[in-house]
Coordinates of C-alpha atoms in Angstrom, one line a residue:
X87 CA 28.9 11.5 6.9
X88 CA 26.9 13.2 9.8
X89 CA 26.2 11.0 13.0
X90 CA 22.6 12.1 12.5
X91 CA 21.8 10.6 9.1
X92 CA 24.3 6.9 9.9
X93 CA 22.5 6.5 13.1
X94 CA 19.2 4.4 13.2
X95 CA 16.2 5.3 13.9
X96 CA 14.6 5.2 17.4
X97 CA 11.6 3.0 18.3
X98 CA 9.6 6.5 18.3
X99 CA 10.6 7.2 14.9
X100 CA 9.7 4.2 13.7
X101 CA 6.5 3.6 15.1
X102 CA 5.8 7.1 14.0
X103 CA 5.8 6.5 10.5
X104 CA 4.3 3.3 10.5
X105 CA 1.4 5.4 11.9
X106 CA 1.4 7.9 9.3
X107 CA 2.3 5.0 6.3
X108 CA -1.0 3.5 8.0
X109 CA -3.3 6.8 8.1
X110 CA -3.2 7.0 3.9
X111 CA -5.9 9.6 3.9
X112 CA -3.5 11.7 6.8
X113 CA -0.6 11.3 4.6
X114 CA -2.1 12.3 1.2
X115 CA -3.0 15.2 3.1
X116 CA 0.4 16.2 5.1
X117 CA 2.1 15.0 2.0
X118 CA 0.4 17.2 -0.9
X119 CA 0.5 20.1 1.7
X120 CA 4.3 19.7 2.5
X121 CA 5.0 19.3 -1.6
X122 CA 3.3 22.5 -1.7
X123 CA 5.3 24.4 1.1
X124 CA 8.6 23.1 -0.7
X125 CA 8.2 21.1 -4.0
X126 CA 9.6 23.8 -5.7
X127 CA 13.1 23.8 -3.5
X128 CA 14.0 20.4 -3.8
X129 CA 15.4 18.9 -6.9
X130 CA 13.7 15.4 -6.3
X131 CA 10.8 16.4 -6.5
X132 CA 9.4 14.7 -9.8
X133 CA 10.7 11.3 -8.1
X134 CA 9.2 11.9 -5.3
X135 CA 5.6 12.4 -6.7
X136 CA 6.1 9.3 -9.3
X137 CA 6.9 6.9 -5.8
X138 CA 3.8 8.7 -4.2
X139 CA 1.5 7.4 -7.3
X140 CA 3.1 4.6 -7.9
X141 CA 2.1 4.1 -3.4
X142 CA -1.4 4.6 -4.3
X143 CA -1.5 2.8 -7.6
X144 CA -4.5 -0.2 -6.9
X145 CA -2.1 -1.9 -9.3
X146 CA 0.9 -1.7 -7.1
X147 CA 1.9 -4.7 -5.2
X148 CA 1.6 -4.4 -1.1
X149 CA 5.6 -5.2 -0.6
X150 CA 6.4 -2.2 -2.9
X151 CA 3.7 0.3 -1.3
X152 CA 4.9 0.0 2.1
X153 CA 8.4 1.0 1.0
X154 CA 7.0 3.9 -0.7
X155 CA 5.2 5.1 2.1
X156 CA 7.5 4.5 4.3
X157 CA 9.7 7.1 2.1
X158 CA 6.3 9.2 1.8
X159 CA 6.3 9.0 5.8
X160 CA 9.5 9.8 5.8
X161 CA 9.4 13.3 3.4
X162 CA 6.3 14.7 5.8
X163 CA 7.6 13.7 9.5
X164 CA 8.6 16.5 11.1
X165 CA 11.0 15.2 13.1
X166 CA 14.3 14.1 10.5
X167 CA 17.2 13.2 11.0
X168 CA 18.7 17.2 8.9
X169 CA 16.3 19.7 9.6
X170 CA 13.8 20.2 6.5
X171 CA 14.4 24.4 7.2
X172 CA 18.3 24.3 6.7
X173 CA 19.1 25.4 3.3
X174 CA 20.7 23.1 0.9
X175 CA 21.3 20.3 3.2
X176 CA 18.2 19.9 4.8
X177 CA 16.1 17.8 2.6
X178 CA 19.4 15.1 1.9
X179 CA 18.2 12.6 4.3
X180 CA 14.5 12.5 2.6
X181 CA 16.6 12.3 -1.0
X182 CA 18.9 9.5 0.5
X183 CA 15.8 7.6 2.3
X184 CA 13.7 8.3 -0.9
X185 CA 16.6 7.4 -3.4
X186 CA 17.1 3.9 -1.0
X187 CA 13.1 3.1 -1.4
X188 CA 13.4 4.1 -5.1
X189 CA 16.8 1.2 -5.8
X190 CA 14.4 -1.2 -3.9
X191 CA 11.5 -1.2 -6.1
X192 CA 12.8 1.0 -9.4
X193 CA 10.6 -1.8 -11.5
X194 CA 7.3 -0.7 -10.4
X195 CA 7.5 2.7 -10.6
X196 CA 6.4 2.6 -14.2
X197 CA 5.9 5.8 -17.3
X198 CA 2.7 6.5 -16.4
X199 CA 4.0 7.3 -12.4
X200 CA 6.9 9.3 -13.7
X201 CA 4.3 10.8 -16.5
X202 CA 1.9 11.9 -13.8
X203 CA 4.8 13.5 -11.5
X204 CA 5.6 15.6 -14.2
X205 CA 1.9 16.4 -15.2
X206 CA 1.6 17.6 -11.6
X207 CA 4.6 19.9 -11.3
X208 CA 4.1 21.9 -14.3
X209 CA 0.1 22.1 -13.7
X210 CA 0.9 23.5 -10.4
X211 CA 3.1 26.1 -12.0
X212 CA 7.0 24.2 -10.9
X213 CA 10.0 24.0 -12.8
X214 CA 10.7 20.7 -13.5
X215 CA 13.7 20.2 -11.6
X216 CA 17.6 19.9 -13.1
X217 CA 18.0 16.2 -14.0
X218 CA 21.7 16.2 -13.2
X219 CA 20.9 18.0 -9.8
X220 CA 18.9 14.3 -8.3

């Protein structure tokens, strides 16, 4: 495995996204527009969107909303640890940190999350992505 994605974060990058986890309204924004840019190019896509509304579900419990905004953080900083522009590899560390935050609080992310995420993709025109590919 690459040095880049074993090695922990820096102090920067972590005060970083707690800044952006804490900004919700700046994140909903960077988040939807990033989605836009590449939704359509990753394959965990639909995941992604279900932890987003299961983040800003009222219902949600805090403990699991700040992992899932961490992950959210983590898809829209534009510093990573694999370059978002690189082709096939360069969303992996979002998928791993998302996929990490996802085993952590699978429980909450209920139906009517995953249900939504899917709404969302095909009313903005995506291909749901290949099951086997996440």
């Amino acid at each position: 495995m690459s040095e880049s994605i074993t090695k922990p974060f820096t102090k920067a990058e972590i005060e970083a996204m707690r800044r952006a986890a804490r900004d919700e309204d700046g994140l909903k924004r960077r988040f939807r527009d990033k989605l836009r840019k590449v939704g359509s190019r990753i394959p965990f896509a639909e995941d992604l969107l279900a932890a987003y509304f299961c983040a800003v579900d009222p219902q949600t419990p805090r403990r699991v909303k700040v992992i899932l905004l961490g992950a959210v953080a983590y898809f829209v900083f534009p510093t990573d640890a694999i370059s978002d522009f690189l082709p096939l590899i360069g969303f992996a560390d979002d998928a791993a940190v998302l996929a990490t935050a996802i085993a952590h609080v699978a429980g909450s992310i209920t139906d009517t999350h995953r249900k939504q995420a899917r709404d969302t993709l095909q009313s903005e025109g995506r291909q749901k992505p290949d099951a086997g590919a996440a």
